[in-house]
Short mmCIF file of C-alpha atoms in Angstrom, two decimals:
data_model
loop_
_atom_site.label_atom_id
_atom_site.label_comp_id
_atom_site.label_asym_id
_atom_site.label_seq_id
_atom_site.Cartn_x
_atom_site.Cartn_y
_atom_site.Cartn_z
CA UNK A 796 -5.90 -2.23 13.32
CA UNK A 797 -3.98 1.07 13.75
CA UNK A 798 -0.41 1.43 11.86
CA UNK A 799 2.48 0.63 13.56
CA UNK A 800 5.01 4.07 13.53
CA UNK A 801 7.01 2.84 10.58
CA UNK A 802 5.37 0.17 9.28
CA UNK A 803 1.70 -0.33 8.14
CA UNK A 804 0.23 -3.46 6.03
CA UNK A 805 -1.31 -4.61 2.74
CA UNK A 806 -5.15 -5.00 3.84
CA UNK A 807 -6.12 -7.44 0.74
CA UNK A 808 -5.43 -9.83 -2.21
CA UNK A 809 -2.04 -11.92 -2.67
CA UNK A 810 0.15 -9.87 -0.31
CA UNK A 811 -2.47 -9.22 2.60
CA UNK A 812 -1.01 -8.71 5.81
CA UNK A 813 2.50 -8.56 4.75
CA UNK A 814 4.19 -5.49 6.21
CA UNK A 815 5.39 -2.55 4.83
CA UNK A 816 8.69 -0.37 5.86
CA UNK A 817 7.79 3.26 6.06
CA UNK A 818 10.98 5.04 6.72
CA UNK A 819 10.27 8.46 8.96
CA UNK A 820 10.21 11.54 6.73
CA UNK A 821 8.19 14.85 7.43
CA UNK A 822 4.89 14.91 5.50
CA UNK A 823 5.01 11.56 4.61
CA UNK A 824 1.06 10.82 5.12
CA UNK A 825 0.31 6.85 4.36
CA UNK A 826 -3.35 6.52 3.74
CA UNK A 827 -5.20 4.46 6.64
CA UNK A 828 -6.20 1.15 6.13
CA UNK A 829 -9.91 2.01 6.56
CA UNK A 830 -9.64 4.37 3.47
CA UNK A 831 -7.44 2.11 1.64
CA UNK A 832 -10.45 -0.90 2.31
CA UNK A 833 -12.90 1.41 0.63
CA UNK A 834 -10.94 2.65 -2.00
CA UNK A 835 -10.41 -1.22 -3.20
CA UNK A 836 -13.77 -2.02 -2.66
CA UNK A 837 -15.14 0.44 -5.01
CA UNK A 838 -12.23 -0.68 -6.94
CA UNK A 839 -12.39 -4.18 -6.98
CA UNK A 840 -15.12 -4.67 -10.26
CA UNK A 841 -11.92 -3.23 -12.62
CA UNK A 842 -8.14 -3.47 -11.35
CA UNK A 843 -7.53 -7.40 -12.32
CA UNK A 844 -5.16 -6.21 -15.35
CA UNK A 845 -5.40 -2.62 -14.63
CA UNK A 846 -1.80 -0.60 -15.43
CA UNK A 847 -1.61 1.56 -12.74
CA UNK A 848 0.10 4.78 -11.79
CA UNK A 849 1.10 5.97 -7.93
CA UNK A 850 1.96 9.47 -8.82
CA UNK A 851 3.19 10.79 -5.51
CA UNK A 852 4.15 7.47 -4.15
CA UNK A 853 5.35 8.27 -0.68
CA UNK A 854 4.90 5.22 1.46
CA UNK A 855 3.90 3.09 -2.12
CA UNK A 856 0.99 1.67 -0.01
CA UNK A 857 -1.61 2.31 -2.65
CA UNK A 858 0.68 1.00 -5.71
CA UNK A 859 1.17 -1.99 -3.75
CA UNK A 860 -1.88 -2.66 -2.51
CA UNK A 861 -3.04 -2.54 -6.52
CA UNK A 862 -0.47 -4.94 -7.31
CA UNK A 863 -1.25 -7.29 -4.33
CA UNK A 864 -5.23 -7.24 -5.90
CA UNK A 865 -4.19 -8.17 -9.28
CA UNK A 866 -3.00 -4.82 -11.41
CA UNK A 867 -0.66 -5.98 -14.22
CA UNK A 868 1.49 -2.68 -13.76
CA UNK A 869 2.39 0.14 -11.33
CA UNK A 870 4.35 2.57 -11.84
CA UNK A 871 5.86 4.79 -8.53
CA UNK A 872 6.58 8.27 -9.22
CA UNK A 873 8.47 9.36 -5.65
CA UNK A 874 11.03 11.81 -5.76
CA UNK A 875 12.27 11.57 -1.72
CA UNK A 876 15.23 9.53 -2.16
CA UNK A 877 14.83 7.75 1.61
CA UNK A 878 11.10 6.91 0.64
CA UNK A 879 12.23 5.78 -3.19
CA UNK A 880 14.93 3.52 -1.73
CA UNK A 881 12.50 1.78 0.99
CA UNK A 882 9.59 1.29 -1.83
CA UNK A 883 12.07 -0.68 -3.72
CA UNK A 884 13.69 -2.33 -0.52
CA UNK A 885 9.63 -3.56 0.04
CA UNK A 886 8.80 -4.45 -3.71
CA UNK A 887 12.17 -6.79 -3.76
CA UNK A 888 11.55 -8.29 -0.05
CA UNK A 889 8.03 -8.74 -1.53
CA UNK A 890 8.85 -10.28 -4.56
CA UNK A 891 5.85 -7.73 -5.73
CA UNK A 892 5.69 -8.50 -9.77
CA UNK A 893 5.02 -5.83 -12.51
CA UNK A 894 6.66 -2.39 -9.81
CA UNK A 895 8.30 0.36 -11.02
CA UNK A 896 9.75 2.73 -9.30
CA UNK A 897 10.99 6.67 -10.92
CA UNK A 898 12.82 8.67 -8.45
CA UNK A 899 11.65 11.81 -9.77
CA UNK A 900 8.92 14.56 -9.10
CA UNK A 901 5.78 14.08 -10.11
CA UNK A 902 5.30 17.17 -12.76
CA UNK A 903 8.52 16.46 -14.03
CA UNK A 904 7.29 12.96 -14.79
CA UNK A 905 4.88 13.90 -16.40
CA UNK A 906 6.77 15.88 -19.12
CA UNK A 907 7.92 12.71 -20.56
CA UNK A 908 6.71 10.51 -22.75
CA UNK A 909 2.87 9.81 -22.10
CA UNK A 910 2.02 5.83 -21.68
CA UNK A 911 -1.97 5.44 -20.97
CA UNK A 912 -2.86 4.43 -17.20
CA UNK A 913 -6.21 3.13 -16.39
CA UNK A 914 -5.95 3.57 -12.70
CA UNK A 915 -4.27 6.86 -11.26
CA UNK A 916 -3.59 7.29 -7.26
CA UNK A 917 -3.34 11.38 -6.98
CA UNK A 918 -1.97 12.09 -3.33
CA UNK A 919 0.23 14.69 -3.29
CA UNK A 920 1.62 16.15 -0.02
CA UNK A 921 -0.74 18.22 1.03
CA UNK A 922 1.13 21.58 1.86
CA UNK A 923 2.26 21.11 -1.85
CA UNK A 924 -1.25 22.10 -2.90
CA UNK A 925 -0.34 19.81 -6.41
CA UNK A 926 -4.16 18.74 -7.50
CA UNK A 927 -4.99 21.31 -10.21
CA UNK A 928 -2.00 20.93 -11.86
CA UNK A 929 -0.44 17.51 -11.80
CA UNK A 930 -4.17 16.68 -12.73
CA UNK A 931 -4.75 18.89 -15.92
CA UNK A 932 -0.91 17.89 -16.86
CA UNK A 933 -2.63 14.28 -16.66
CA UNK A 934 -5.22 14.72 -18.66
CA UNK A 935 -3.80 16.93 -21.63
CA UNK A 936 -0.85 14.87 -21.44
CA UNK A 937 -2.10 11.66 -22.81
CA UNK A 938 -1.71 9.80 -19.81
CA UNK A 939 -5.03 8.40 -19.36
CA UNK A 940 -6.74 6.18 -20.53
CA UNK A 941 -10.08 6.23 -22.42
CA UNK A 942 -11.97 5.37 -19.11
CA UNK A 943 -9.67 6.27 -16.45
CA UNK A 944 -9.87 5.97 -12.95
CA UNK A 945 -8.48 8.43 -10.75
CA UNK A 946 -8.35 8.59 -7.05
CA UNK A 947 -7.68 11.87 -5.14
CA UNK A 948 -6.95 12.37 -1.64
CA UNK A 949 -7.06 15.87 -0.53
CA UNK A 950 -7.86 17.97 2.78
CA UNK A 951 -11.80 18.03 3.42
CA UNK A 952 -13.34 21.23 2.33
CA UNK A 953 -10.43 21.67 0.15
CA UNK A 954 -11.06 23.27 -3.37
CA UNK A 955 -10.13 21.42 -6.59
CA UNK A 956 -10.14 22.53 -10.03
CA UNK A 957 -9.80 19.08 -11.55
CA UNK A 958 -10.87 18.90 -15.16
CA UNK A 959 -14.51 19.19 -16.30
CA UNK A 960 -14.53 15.22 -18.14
CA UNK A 961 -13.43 13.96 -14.51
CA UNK A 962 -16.67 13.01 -12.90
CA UNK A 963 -16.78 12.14 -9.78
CA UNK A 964 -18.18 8.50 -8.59
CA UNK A 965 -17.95 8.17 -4.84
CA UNK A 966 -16.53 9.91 -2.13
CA UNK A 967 -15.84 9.39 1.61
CA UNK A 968 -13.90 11.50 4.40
CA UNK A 969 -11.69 9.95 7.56
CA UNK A 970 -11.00 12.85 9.86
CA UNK A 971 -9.83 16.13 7.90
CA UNK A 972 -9.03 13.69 4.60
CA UNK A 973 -11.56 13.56 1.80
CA UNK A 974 -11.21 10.91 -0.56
CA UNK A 975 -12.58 10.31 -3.64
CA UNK A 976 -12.90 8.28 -7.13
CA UNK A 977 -13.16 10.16 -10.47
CA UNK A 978 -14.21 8.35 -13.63
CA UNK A 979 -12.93 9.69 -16.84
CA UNK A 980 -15.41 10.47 -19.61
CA UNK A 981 -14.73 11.34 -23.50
CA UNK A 982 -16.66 13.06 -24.96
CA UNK A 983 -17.16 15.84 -22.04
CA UNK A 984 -15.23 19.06 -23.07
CA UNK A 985 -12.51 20.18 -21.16
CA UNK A 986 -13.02 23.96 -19.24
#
């Protein structure tokens, strides 16, 4: 089923087919429902309970969809005011339990105070060119947990220089997107 221009669905768990408002902002990229299928399936073994963040929220469509499959927590880092306001609007209208949302950027965010996620959703726009960085402040920031999992969506053939204890566990591409699911290790030293 192909998105609707300014609205797309939950695909799965308590909130499935419930509808999302996406307001229209330039960049704003919500990640198809085919990729967002995958990405839960690989997921589904470990996000009952999970605390989750959605770092670069946009359309909150990955946040949510964690929520609607059982993650106790998820916080929403989106700094666009219009796309802040209608992730609230959706997580109210949804009666969505255990939602956060921080109206600030995502680096900036990340100079607070550090609380451990198990589940990270790395999607920054991608003319921002944000991987390297938001994902090292991440990780030497204390804001992962032990055994992390962190999903990055990024422009195939794109170029990352994630950290060296990130490992990646499966991939898949849609078009010009490549998307894929890191798993944290310990005792790998960072480069």
């Amino acid at each position: 089923m192909k998105a609707i221009p300014g609205r797309i669905r939950i695909i799965g768990g308590n909130l499935r087919n419930s509808r999302l408002n996406v307001p229209d902002l330039p960049g704003l990229r919500p990640t198809p429902e085919r990729v967002r299928e995958t990405l839960f399936n690989w997921l589904a073994p470990t996000i009952a309970g999970v605390r989750a963040l959605d770092l670069c929220a946009g359309t909150g469509a990955l946040g949510l969809e964690a929520l609607s499959r059982g993650a106790s927590t998820v916080q929403f880092v989106e700094p666009e005011r219009a796309a802040a306001d209608a992730l609230r609007g959706n997580l109210a209208r949804l009666k969505a339990q255990g939602g956060e949302v921080s109206s600030n950027d995502a680096a900036h965010f990340l100079r607070g105070a550090p609380q451990p996620f198990g589940l990270v959703f790395l999607d920054p726009p991608f003319a921002a060119q944000l991987w390297a960085s938001l994902a090292h402040q991440l990780e030497q920031g204390g804001w992962l947990a032990k055994t992390a999992q962190i999903y990055v969506e990024s422009p195939r053939g794109a170029e990352l220089a994630l950290p060296s204890n990130w490992m990646l566990h499966r991939e898949g591409h849609a078009g010009e997107v490549r998307y894929a699911l890191y798993r944290r290790l310990q005792d790998v030293p960072l480069s």
